[in-house]
PDB file of N, CA and C in Angstrom:
ATOM      1  N   UNK A   1     118.754 109.921 107.779  1.00  0.00           N
ATOM      2  CA  UNK A   1     119.110 108.554 107.001  1.00  0.00           C
ATOM      3  C   UNK A   1     119.976 108.793 105.545  1.00  0.00           C
ATOM      4  N   UNK A   2     120.784 109.933 105.725  1.00  0.00           N
ATOM      5  CA  UNK A   2     121.492 110.069 104.526  1.00  0.00           C
ATOM      6  C   UNK A   2     122.185 109.231 104.303  1.00  0.00           C
ATOM      7  N   UNK A   3     123.118 108.447 105.373  1.00  0.00           N
ATOM      8  CA  UNK A   3     124.261 107.617 105.143  1.00  0.00           C
ATOM      9  C   UNK A   3     123.889 106.209 105.699  1.00  0.00           C
ATOM     10  N   UNK A   4     124.054 105.200 104.817  1.00  0.00           N
ATOM     11  CA  UNK A   4     123.698 103.739 104.943  1.00  0.00           C
ATOM     12  C   UNK A   4     124.398 103.170 106.165  1.00  0.00           C
ATOM     13  N   UNK A   5     123.611 102.651 106.975  1.00  0.00           N
ATOM     14  CA  UNK A   5     124.323 101.858 107.970  1.00  0.00           C
ATOM     15  C   UNK A   5     124.928 100.204 108.069  1.00  0.00           C
ATOM     16  N   UNK A   6     125.450  99.975 108.763  1.00  0.00           N
ATOM     17  CA  UNK A   6     125.634  98.232 108.761  1.00  0.00           C
ATOM     18  C   UNK A   6     124.932  97.654 109.755  1.00  0.00           C
ATOM     19  N   UNK A   7     124.076  96.384 109.462  1.00  0.00           N
ATOM     20  CA  UNK A   7     123.407  95.764 110.711  1.00  0.00           C
ATOM     21  C   UNK A   7     124.385  95.318 111.298  1.00  0.00           C
ATOM     22  N   UNK A   8     123.641  95.447 112.642  1.00  0.00           N
ATOM     23  CA  UNK A   8     124.294  94.812 113.700  1.00  0.00           C
ATOM     24  C   UNK A   8     123.381  93.640 114.325  1.00  0.00           C
ATOM     25  N   UNK A   9     124.205  92.800 114.728  1.00  0.00           N
ATOM     26  CA  UNK A   9     123.613  91.422 115.530  1.00  0.00           C
ATOM     27  C   UNK A   9     122.685  91.926 117.007  1.00  0.00           C
ATOM     28  N   UNK A  10     122.746  93.330 117.174  1.00  0.00           N
ATOM     29  CA  UNK A  10     122.167  93.450 118.437  1.00  0.00           C
ATOM     30  C   UNK A  10     121.116  94.011 118.126  1.00  0.00           C
ATOM     31  N   UNK A  11     120.490  94.374 116.873  1.00  0.00           N
ATOM     32  CA  UNK A  11     119.296  94.779 116.409  1.00  0.00           C
ATOM     33  C   UNK A  11     117.849  94.163 116.638  1.00  0.00           C
ATOM     34  N   UNK A  12     117.153  94.334 116.946  1.00  0.00           N
ATOM     35  CA  UNK A  12     116.005  93.637 117.510  1.00  0.00           C
ATOM     36  C   UNK A  12     115.288  92.644 116.350  1.00  0.00           C
ATOM     37  N   UNK A  13     115.391  93.026 115.206  1.00  0.00           N
ATOM     38  CA  UNK A  13     115.207  92.132 113.930  1.00  0.00           C
ATOM     39  C   UNK A  13     116.134  91.163 113.463  1.00  0.00           C
ATOM     40  N   UNK A  14     117.046  91.298 114.023  1.00  0.00           N
ATOM     41  CA  UNK A  14     118.172  90.010 113.572  1.00  0.00           C
ATOM     42  C   UNK A  14     117.883  88.756 114.254  1.00  0.00           C
ATOM     43  N   UNK A  15     117.964  87.692 113.342  1.00  0.00           N
ATOM     44  CA  UNK A  15     117.955  86.497 113.784  1.00  0.00           C
ATOM     45  C   UNK A  15     119.136  85.709 113.299  1.00  0.00           C
ATOM     46  N   UNK A  16     119.140  84.733 113.852  1.00  0.00           N
ATOM     47  CA  UNK A  16     120.125  83.719 113.448  1.00  0.00           C
ATOM     48  C   UNK A  16     119.651  82.464 112.603  1.00  0.00           C
ATOM     49  N   UNK A  17     119.861  82.304 111.509  1.00  0.00           N
ATOM     50  CA  UNK A  17     119.149  81.032 110.856  1.00  0.00           C
ATOM     51  C   UNK A  17     119.432  79.545 111.556  1.00  0.00           C
ATOM     52  N   UNK A  18     120.726  79.555 112.307  1.00  0.00           N
ATOM     53  CA  UNK A  18     120.941  78.316 112.871  1.00  0.00           C
ATOM     54  C   UNK A  18     120.482  78.213 114.291  1.00  0.00           C
ATOM     55  N   UNK A  19     120.106  79.260 114.757  1.00  0.00           N
ATOM     56  CA  UNK A  19     119.531  79.482 116.059  1.00  0.00           C
ATOM     57  C   UNK A  19     120.791  78.767 116.948  1.00  0.00           C
ATOM     58  N   UNK A  20     122.053  79.453 116.574  1.00  0.00           N
ATOM     59  CA  UNK A  20     122.927  79.509 117.596  1.00  0.00           C
ATOM     60  C   UNK A  20     123.407  80.891 118.225  1.00  0.00           C
ATOM     61  N   UNK A  21     122.989  81.873 118.223  1.00  0.00           N
ATOM     62  CA  UNK A  21     123.272  83.128 118.659  1.00  0.00           C
ATOM     63  C   UNK A  21     122.733  83.366 120.288  1.00  0.00           C
ATOM     64  N   UNK A  22     123.669  83.718 120.804  1.00  0.00           N
ATOM     65  CA  UNK A  22     123.410  83.689 122.410  1.00  0.00           C
ATOM     66  C   UNK A  22     123.737  85.357 122.835  1.00  0.00           C
ATOM     67  N   UNK A  23     122.812  85.855 123.073  1.00  0.00           N
ATOM     68  CA  UNK A  23     122.601  87.306 123.664  1.00  0.00           C
ATOM     69  C   UNK A  23     123.246  87.224 124.821  1.00  0.00           C
ATOM     70  N   UNK A  24     124.380  88.154 125.105  1.00  0.00           N
ATOM     71  CA  UNK A  24     125.271  88.722 126.136  1.00  0.00           C
ATOM     72  C   UNK A  24     124.824  90.084 126.420  1.00  0.00           C
ATOM     73  N   UNK A  25     125.428  90.501 127.543  1.00  0.00           N
ATOM     74  CA  UNK A  25     125.553  91.865 127.877  1.00  0.00           C
ATOM     75  C   UNK A  25     126.479  92.759 126.931  1.00  0.00           C
ATOM     76  N   UNK A  26     127.668  92.135 126.709  1.00  0.00           N
ATOM     77  CA  UNK A  26     128.481  92.724 125.771  1.00  0.00           C
ATOM     78  C   UNK A  26     128.397  92.795 124.020  1.00  0.00           C
ATOM     79  N   UNK A  27     127.165  91.928 123.781  1.00  0.00           N
ATOM     80  CA  UNK A  27     127.172  91.774 122.279  1.00  0.00           C
ATOM     81  C   UNK A  27     126.448  90.214 122.231  1.00  0.00           C
ATOM     82  N   UNK A  28     126.650  89.851 120.875  1.00  0.00           N
ATOM     83  CA  UNK A  28     125.986  88.556 120.535  1.00  0.00           C
ATOM     84  C   UNK A  28     126.900  87.471 120.245  1.00  0.00           C
ATOM     85  N   UNK A  29     126.964  86.466 120.826  1.00  0.00           N
ATOM     86  CA  UNK A  29     127.978  85.452 120.667  1.00  0.00           C
ATOM     87  C   UNK A  29     127.519  84.237 120.001  1.00  0.00           C
ATOM     88  N   UNK A  30     128.270  83.946 118.995  1.00  0.00           N
ATOM     89  CA  UNK A  30     127.710  82.755 118.097  1.00  0.00           C
ATOM     90  C   UNK A  30     128.268  81.410 118.702  1.00  0.00           C
ATOM     91  N   UNK A  31     127.784  80.345 119.163  1.00  0.00           N
ATOM     92  CA  UNK A  31     127.986  79.378 119.696  1.00  0.00           C
ATOM     93  C   UNK A  31     129.014  78.292 118.680  1.00  0.00           C
ATOM     94  N   UNK A  32     128.023  78.532 117.282  1.00  0.00           N
ATOM     95  CA  UNK A  32     128.791  77.531 116.392  1.00  0.00           C
ATOM     96  C   UNK A  32     130.004  78.142 115.860  1.00  0.00           C
ATOM     97  N   UNK A  33     130.648  79.249 115.859  1.00  0.00           N
ATOM     98  CA  UNK A  33     132.056  79.581 115.840  1.00  0.00           C
ATOM     99  C   UNK A  33     132.848  80.177 116.943  1.00  0.00           C
ATOM    100  N   UNK A  34     132.378  79.984 118.089  1.00  0.00           N
ATOM    101  CA  UNK A  34     132.822  80.591 119.284  1.00  0.00           C
ATOM    102  C   UNK A  34     133.576  81.620 119.282  1.00  0.00           C
ATOM    103  N   UNK A  35     132.734  82.755 118.672  1.00  0.00           N
ATOM    104  CA  UNK A  35     133.383  84.396 118.584  1.00  0.00           C
ATOM    105  C   UNK A  35     131.932  85.064 118.606  1.00  0.00           C
ATOM    106  N   UNK A  36     132.386  86.421 118.590  1.00  0.00           N
ATOM    107  CA  UNK A  36     131.445  87.215 118.563  1.00  0.00           C
ATOM    108  C   UNK A  36     130.597  87.241 117.077  1.00  0.00           C
ATOM    109  N   UNK A  37     129.251  87.483 116.954  1.00  0.00           N
ATOM    110  CA  UNK A  37     128.626  87.190 115.729  1.00  0.00           C
ATOM    111  C   UNK A  37     129.027  88.603 114.756  1.00  0.00           C
ATOM    112  N   UNK A  38     129.405  88.268 113.825  1.00  0.00           N
ATOM    113  CA  UNK A  38     129.830  89.125 112.681  1.00  0.00           C
ATOM    114  C   UNK A  38     128.778  89.241 111.575  1.00  0.00           C
ATOM    115  N   UNK A  39     127.879  90.204 111.280  1.00  0.00           N
ATOM    116  CA  UNK A  39     126.736  89.971 110.257  1.00  0.00           C
ATOM    117  C   UNK A  39     127.116  89.807 108.877  1.00  0.00           C
ATOM    118  N   UNK A  40     128.266  90.450 108.547  1.00  0.00           N
ATOM    119  CA  UNK A  40     128.686  90.609 107.261  1.00  0.00           C
ATOM    120  C   UNK A  40     129.161  89.216 106.845  1.00  0.00           C
ATOM    121  N   UNK A  41     130.008  88.566 108.042  1.00  0.00           N
ATOM    122  CA  UNK A  41     130.768  87.086 107.301  1.00  0.00           C
ATOM    123  C   UNK A  41     129.948  85.912 108.064  1.00  0.00           C
ATOM    124  N   UNK A  42     128.743  86.333 108.439  1.00  0.00           N
ATOM    125  CA  UNK A  42     127.836  84.933 108.812  1.00  0.00           C
ATOM    126  C   UNK A  42     126.872  84.805 107.557  1.00  0.00           C
ATOM    127  N   UNK A  43     126.636  83.570 107.318  1.00  0.00           N
ATOM    128  CA  UNK A  43     125.844  83.179 106.161  1.00  0.00           C
ATOM    129  C   UNK A  43     124.535  83.031 106.534  1.00  0.00           C
ATOM    130  N   UNK A  44     124.192  82.960 107.709  1.00  0.00           N
ATOM    131  CA  UNK A  44     122.996  82.359 108.583  1.00  0.00           C
ATOM    132  C   UNK A  44     122.434  83.730 109.216  1.00  0.00           C
ATOM    133  N   UNK A  45     122.678  84.664 108.678  1.00  0.00           N
ATOM    134  CA  UNK A  45     122.355  85.909 109.374  1.00  0.00           C
ATOM    135  C   UNK A  45     121.130  86.470 108.700  1.00  0.00           C
ATOM    136  N   UNK A  46     119.892  86.871 109.309  1.00  0.00           N
ATOM    137  CA  UNK A  46     119.007  87.045 108.757  1.00  0.00           C
ATOM    138  C   UNK A  46     117.899  88.151 109.377  1.00  0.00           C
ATOM    139  N   UNK A  47     117.095  88.891 108.749  1.00  0.00           N
ATOM    140  CA  UNK A  47     116.294  89.913 109.295  1.00  0.00           C
ATOM    141  C   UNK A  47     114.834  89.601 109.421  1.00  0.00           C
ATOM    142  N   UNK A  48     114.115  89.748 110.418  1.00  0.00           N
ATOM    143  CA  UNK A  48     112.795  89.525 110.557  1.00  0.00           C
ATOM    144  C   UNK A  48     111.898  90.269 109.581  1.00  0.00           C
ATOM    145  N   UNK A  49     112.401  91.447 109.269  1.00  0.00           N
ATOM    146  CA  UNK A  49     111.675  92.687 108.189  1.00  0.00           C
ATOM    147  C   UNK A  49     112.038  92.478 106.662  1.00  0.00           C
ATOM    148  N   UNK A  50     113.110  91.663 106.629  1.00  0.00           N
ATOM    149  CA  UNK A  50     113.841  91.087 105.413  1.00  0.00           C
ATOM    150  C   UNK A  50     114.304  92.595 104.898  1.00  0.00           C
ATOM    151  N   UNK A  51     115.085  93.120 105.503  1.00  0.00           N
ATOM    152  CA  UNK A  51     115.695  94.399 105.094  1.00  0.00           C
ATOM    153  C   UNK A  51     117.380  94.314 105.194  1.00  0.00           C
ATOM    154  N   UNK A  52     117.924  92.860 105.264  1.00  0.00           N
ATOM    155  CA  UNK A  52     119.219  93.056 105.181  1.00  0.00           C
ATOM    156  C   UNK A  52     119.655  92.585 103.860  1.00  0.00           C
ATOM    157  N   UNK A  53     120.666  93.621 103.444  1.00  0.00           N
ATOM    158  CA  UNK A  53     121.127  93.501 102.087  1.00  0.00           C
ATOM    159  C   UNK A  53     122.239  92.849 101.988  1.00  0.00           C
ATOM    160  N   UNK A  54     123.009  92.790 100.690  1.00  0.00           N
ATOM    161  CA  UNK A  54     124.402  92.325 100.834  1.00  0.00           C
ATOM    162  C   UNK A  54     125.419  93.435 101.553  1.00  0.00           C
ATOM    163  N   UNK A  55     126.372  92.199 101.949  1.00  0.00           N
ATOM    164  CA  UNK A  55     127.481  93.086 102.591  1.00  0.00           C
ATOM    165  C   UNK A  55     126.887  93.826 103.968  1.00  0.00           C
ATOM    166  N   UNK A  56     125.806  92.888 104.522  1.00  0.00           N
ATOM    167  CA  UNK A  56     125.528  93.342 106.129  1.00  0.00           C
ATOM    168  C   UNK A  56     125.108  94.709 105.959  1.00  0.00           C
ATOM    169  N   UNK A  57     124.490  95.538 105.024  1.00  0.00           N
ATOM    170  CA  UNK A  57     123.877  96.609 105.184  1.00  0.00           C
ATOM    171  C   UNK A  57     122.348  96.905 105.388  1.00  0.00           C
ATOM    172  N   UNK A  58     122.063  97.526 106.271  1.00  0.00           N
ATOM    173  CA  UNK A  58     120.280  97.609 106.822  1.00  0.00           C
ATOM    174  C   UNK A  58     119.630  98.142 105.614  1.00  0.00           C
ATOM    175  N   UNK A  59     118.663  97.695 105.106  1.00  0.00           N
ATOM    176  CA  UNK A  59     118.009  98.140 104.170  1.00  0.00           C
ATOM    177  C   UNK A  59     116.950  99.375 104.749  1.00  0.00           C
ATOM    178  N   UNK A  60     116.573  99.268 105.895  1.00  0.00           N
ATOM    179  CA  UNK A  60     115.955 100.814 106.577  1.00  0.00           C
ATOM    180  C   UNK A  60     116.717 101.936 106.270  1.00  0.00           C
ATOM    181  N   UNK A  61     118.044 101.963 106.390  1.00  0.00           N
ATOM    182  CA  UNK A  61     118.786 103.304 106.143  1.00  0.00           C
ATOM    183  C   UNK A  61     119.110 103.532 104.958  1.00  0.00           C
ATOM    184  N   UNK A  62     118.841 102.805 104.063  1.00  0.00           N
ATOM    185  CA  UNK A  62     119.050 103.088 102.419  1.00  0.00           C
ATOM    186  C   UNK A  62     117.971 103.836 101.863  1.00  0.00           C
ATOM    187  N   UNK A  63     118.368 105.004 101.376  1.00  0.00           N
ATOM    188  CA  UNK A  63     117.408 105.653 100.579  1.00  0.00           C
ATOM    189  C   UNK A  63     117.176 105.108  99.154  1.00  0.00           C
ATOM    190  N   UNK A  64     115.695 105.279  99.078  1.00  0.00           N
ATOM    191  CA  UNK A  64     115.352 104.084  97.762  1.00  0.00           C
ATOM    192  C   UNK A  64     115.460 105.474  96.596  1.00  0.00           C
ATOM    193  N   UNK A  65     115.686 105.018  95.351  1.00  0.00           N
ATOM    194  CA  UNK A  65     115.927 105.599  94.171  1.00  0.00           C
ATOM    195  C   UNK A  65     114.713 105.681  93.485  1.00  0.00           C
ATOM    196  N   UNK A  66     113.977 106.387  93.005  1.00  0.00           N
ATOM    197  CA  UNK A  66     112.986 106.733  92.238  1.00  0.00           C
ATOM    198  C   UNK A  66     113.420 107.668  90.871  1.00  0.00           C
ATOM    199  N   UNK A  67     112.566 107.095  90.079  1.00  0.00           N
ATOM    200  CA  UNK A  67     112.575 107.640  88.424  1.00  0.00           C
ATOM    201  C   UNK A  67     111.456 108.598  88.224  1.00  0.00           C
ATOM    202  N   UNK A  68     111.794 109.831  87.952  1.00  0.00           N
ATOM    203  CA  UNK A  68     110.753 110.770  87.639  1.00  0.00           C
ATOM    204  C   UNK A  68     110.256 110.502  86.134  1.00  0.00           C
ATOM    205  N   UNK A  69     109.260 110.208  85.721  1.00  0.00           N
ATOM    206  CA  UNK A  69     108.427 110.168  84.384  1.00  0.00           C
ATOM    207  C   UNK A  69     107.608 110.665  84.205  1.00  0.00           C
ATOM    208  N   UNK A  70     107.661 111.179  82.433  1.00  0.00           N
ATOM    209  CA  UNK A  70     106.694 112.146  82.234  1.00  0.00           C
ATOM    210  C   UNK A  70     105.585 111.581  82.068  1.00  0.00           C
ATOM    211  N   UNK A  71     104.187 111.872  81.921  1.00  0.00           N
ATOM    212  CA  UNK A  71     102.929 111.439  81.436  1.00  0.00           C
ATOM    213  C   UNK A  71     102.888 110.858  80.294  1.00  0.00           C
ATOM    214  N   UNK A  72     103.845 111.317  79.271  1.00  0.00           N
ATOM    215  CA  UNK A  72     103.750 110.709  77.598  1.00  0.00           C
ATOM    216  C   UNK A  72     104.279 109.247  77.785  1.00  0.00           C
ATOM    217  N   UNK A  73     105.370 109.497  78.352  1.00  0.00           N
ATOM    218  CA  UNK A  73     105.956 107.851  78.344  1.00  0.00           C
ATOM    219  C   UNK A  73     105.158 106.864  78.959  1.00  0.00           C
ATOM    220  N   UNK A  74     104.160 107.088  79.673  1.00  0.00           N
ATOM    221  CA  UNK A  74     103.477 106.139  80.471  1.00  0.00           C
ATOM    222  C   UNK A  74     102.450 105.597  79.308  1.00  0.00           C
ATOM    223  N   UNK A  75     102.006 106.537  78.754  1.00  0.00           N
ATOM    224  CA  UNK A  75     101.104 106.312  77.591  1.00  0.00           C
ATOM    225  C   UNK A  75     101.767 105.418  76.500  1.00  0.00           C
ATOM    226  N   UNK A  76     102.896 105.750  76.294  1.00  0.00           N
ATOM    227  CA  UNK A  76     103.612 105.135  74.906  1.00  0.00           C
ATOM    228  C   UNK A  76     103.761 103.496  75.520  1.00  0.00           C
ATOM    229  N   UNK A  77     104.012 103.318  76.697  1.00  0.00           N
ATOM    230  CA  UNK A  77     104.321 102.096  77.028  1.00  0.00           C
ATOM    231  C   UNK A  77     102.735 100.929  76.841  1.00  0.00           C
ATOM    232  N   UNK A  78     101.628 102.052  77.122  1.00  0.00           N
ATOM    233  CA  UNK A  78     100.507 101.456  76.964  1.00  0.00           C
ATOM    234  C   UNK A  78     100.016 101.023  75.227  1.00  0.00           C
ATOM    235  N   UNK A  79     100.555 101.776  74.538  1.00  0.00           N
ATOM    236  CA  UNK A  79     100.524 101.571  72.908  1.00  0.00           C
ATOM    237  C   UNK A  79     101.173 100.131  72.754  1.00  0.00           C
ATOM    238  N   UNK A  80     102.275 100.170  73.291  1.00  0.00           N
ATOM    239  CA  UNK A  80     102.984  98.870  73.096  1.00  0.00           C
ATOM    240  C   UNK A  80     102.354  97.736  73.492  1.00  0.00           C
ATOM    241  N   UNK A  81     101.468  97.762  74.425  1.00  0.00           N
ATOM    242  CA  UNK A  81     100.630  96.688  74.724  1.00  0.00           C
ATOM    243  C   UNK A  81      99.586  96.219  73.787  1.00  0.00           C
ATOM    244  N   UNK A  82      99.230  97.170  72.874  1.00  0.00           N
ATOM    245  CA  UNK A  82      98.242  96.767  71.844  1.00  0.00           C
ATOM    246  C   UNK A  82      98.615  95.834  70.954  1.00  0.00           C
ATOM    247  N   UNK A  83      99.909  96.110  70.701  1.00  0.00           N
ATOM    248  CA  UNK A  83     100.243  94.851  69.436  1.00  0.00           C
ATOM    249  C   UNK A  83     100.326  93.411  70.284  1.00  0.00           C
ATOM    250  N   UNK A  84      99.863  92.845  70.988  1.00  0.00           N
ATOM    251  CA  UNK A  84      99.979  91.590  71.388  1.00  0.00           C
ATOM    252  C   UNK A  84      99.079  90.698  70.395  1.00  0.00           C
ATOM    253  N   UNK A  85      99.888  89.479  70.033  1.00  0.00           N
ATOM    254  CA  UNK A  85      99.221  88.366  69.028  1.00  0.00           C
ATOM    255  C   UNK A  85      98.232  87.757  69.872  1.00  0.00           C
ATOM    256  N   UNK A  86      97.168  87.540  69.357  1.00  0.00           N
ATOM    257  CA  UNK A  86      96.197  86.474  70.096  1.00  0.00           C
ATOM    258  C   UNK A  86      95.978  85.534  69.414  1.00  0.00           C
ATOM    259  N   UNK A  87      95.547  84.398  70.316  1.00  0.00           N
ATOM    260  CA  UNK A  87      95.385  82.972  69.567  1.00  0.00           C
ATOM    261  C   UNK A  87      94.269  82.461  70.013  1.00  0.00           C
ATOM    262  N   UNK A  88      93.537  81.451  69.539  1.00  0.00           N
ATOM    263  CA  UNK A  88      92.535  80.644  69.974  1.00  0.00           C
ATOM    264  C   UNK A  88      91.233  81.362  70.579  1.00  0.00           C
ATOM    265  N   UNK A  89      90.759  81.136  71.635  1.00  0.00           N
ATOM    266  CA  UNK A  89      89.744  81.640  72.132  1.00  0.00           C
ATOM    267  C   UNK A  89      89.404  83.260  72.433  1.00  0.00           C
ATOM    268  N   UNK A  90      90.650  83.540  72.623  1.00  0.00           N
ATOM    269  CA  UNK A  90      90.497  85.319  72.725  1.00  0.00           C
ATOM    270  C   UNK A  90      90.518  85.816  71.714  1.00  0.00           C
ATOM    271  N   UNK A  91      90.953  85.255  70.610  1.00  0.00           N
ATOM    272  CA  UNK A  91      90.797  85.903  69.148  1.00  0.00           C
ATOM    273  C   UNK A  91      89.553  85.973  68.694  1.00  0.00           C
ATOM    274  N   UNK A  92      88.712  84.588  68.790  1.00  0.00           N
ATOM    275  CA  UNK A  92      87.716  84.374  68.632  1.00  0.00           C
ATOM    276  C   UNK A  92      86.504  85.290  69.273  1.00  0.00           C
ATOM    277  N   UNK A  93      86.793  85.721  70.579  1.00  0.00           N
ATOM    278  CA  UNK A  93      85.966  86.501  71.246  1.00  0.00           C
ATOM    279  C   UNK A  93      85.978  87.971  70.766  1.00  0.00           C
ATOM    280  N   UNK A  94      87.281  88.471  70.643  1.00  0.00           N
ATOM    281  CA  UNK A  94      87.445  89.833  70.022  1.00  0.00           C
ATOM    282  C   UNK A  94      86.935  90.250  68.534  1.00  0.00           C
ATOM    283  N   UNK A  95      87.192  88.956  67.623  1.00  0.00           N
ATOM    284  CA  UNK A  95      86.638  89.112  66.441  1.00  0.00           C
ATOM    285  C   UNK A  95      85.139  88.782  66.006  1.00  0.00           C
ATOM    286  N   UNK A  96      84.436  88.660  66.921  1.00  0.00           N
ATOM    287  CA  UNK A  96      82.975  88.340  66.692  1.00  0.00           C
ATOM    288  C   UNK A  96      82.161  89.578  66.074  1.00  0.00           C
ATOM    289  N   UNK A  97      81.250  89.101  65.119  1.00  0.00           N
ATOM    290  CA  UNK A  97      80.475  90.375  64.618  1.00  0.00           C
ATOM    291  C   UNK A  97      79.771  91.226  65.699  1.00  0.00           C
ATOM    292  N   UNK A  98      79.384  92.215  65.474  1.00  0.00           N
ATOM    293  CA  UNK A  98      78.545  92.993  66.390  1.00  0.00           C
ATOM    294  C   UNK A  98      77.097  92.562  66.149  1.00  0.00           C
ATOM    295  N   UNK A  99      76.849  91.799  65.257  1.00  0.00           N
ATOM    296  CA  UNK A  99      75.325  91.619  65.398  1.00  0.00           C
ATOM    297  C   UNK A  99      75.049  90.442  66.320  1.00  0.00           C
ATOM    298  N   UNK A 100      76.004  89.671  66.898  1.00  0.00           N
ATOM    299  CA  UNK A 100      75.642  88.419  67.563  1.00  0.00           C
ATOM    300  C   UNK A 100      75.412  88.847  68.990  1.00  0.00           C
ATOM    301  N   UNK A 101      74.520  88.237  69.493  1.00  0.00           N
ATOM    302  CA  UNK A 101      73.727  88.400  70.854  1.00  0.00           C
ATOM    303  C   UNK A 101      74.210  87.712  71.989  1.00  0.00           C
ATOM    304  N   UNK A 102      75.608  87.882  72.230  1.00  0.00           N
ATOM    305  CA  UNK A 102      75.902  86.903  73.392  1.00  0.00           C
ATOM    306  C   UNK A 102      76.244  87.822  74.649  1.00  0.00           C
TER     307      UNK A 102
END
């Protein structure tokens, strides 16, 4: 899966949003346009697995890009979350005295 592939109308996960696709021996015929179905040009082309990307590319053939992060970077994001301003009830709950028996 090094190369991304284009989605084809003969895929088992392909569906037509208008339900006008007619499966024949030589391909998929579009009754609405009276021509062979082109996934790239059709606005009603859908994928059951929700893997259809723009320009008719199959999302299952695309390799995901991940970013390697150092553990120190993760802790820095947690420190940013501590500076959240509180209002109302949440502030009262956190600012209670330790003497209260709640």
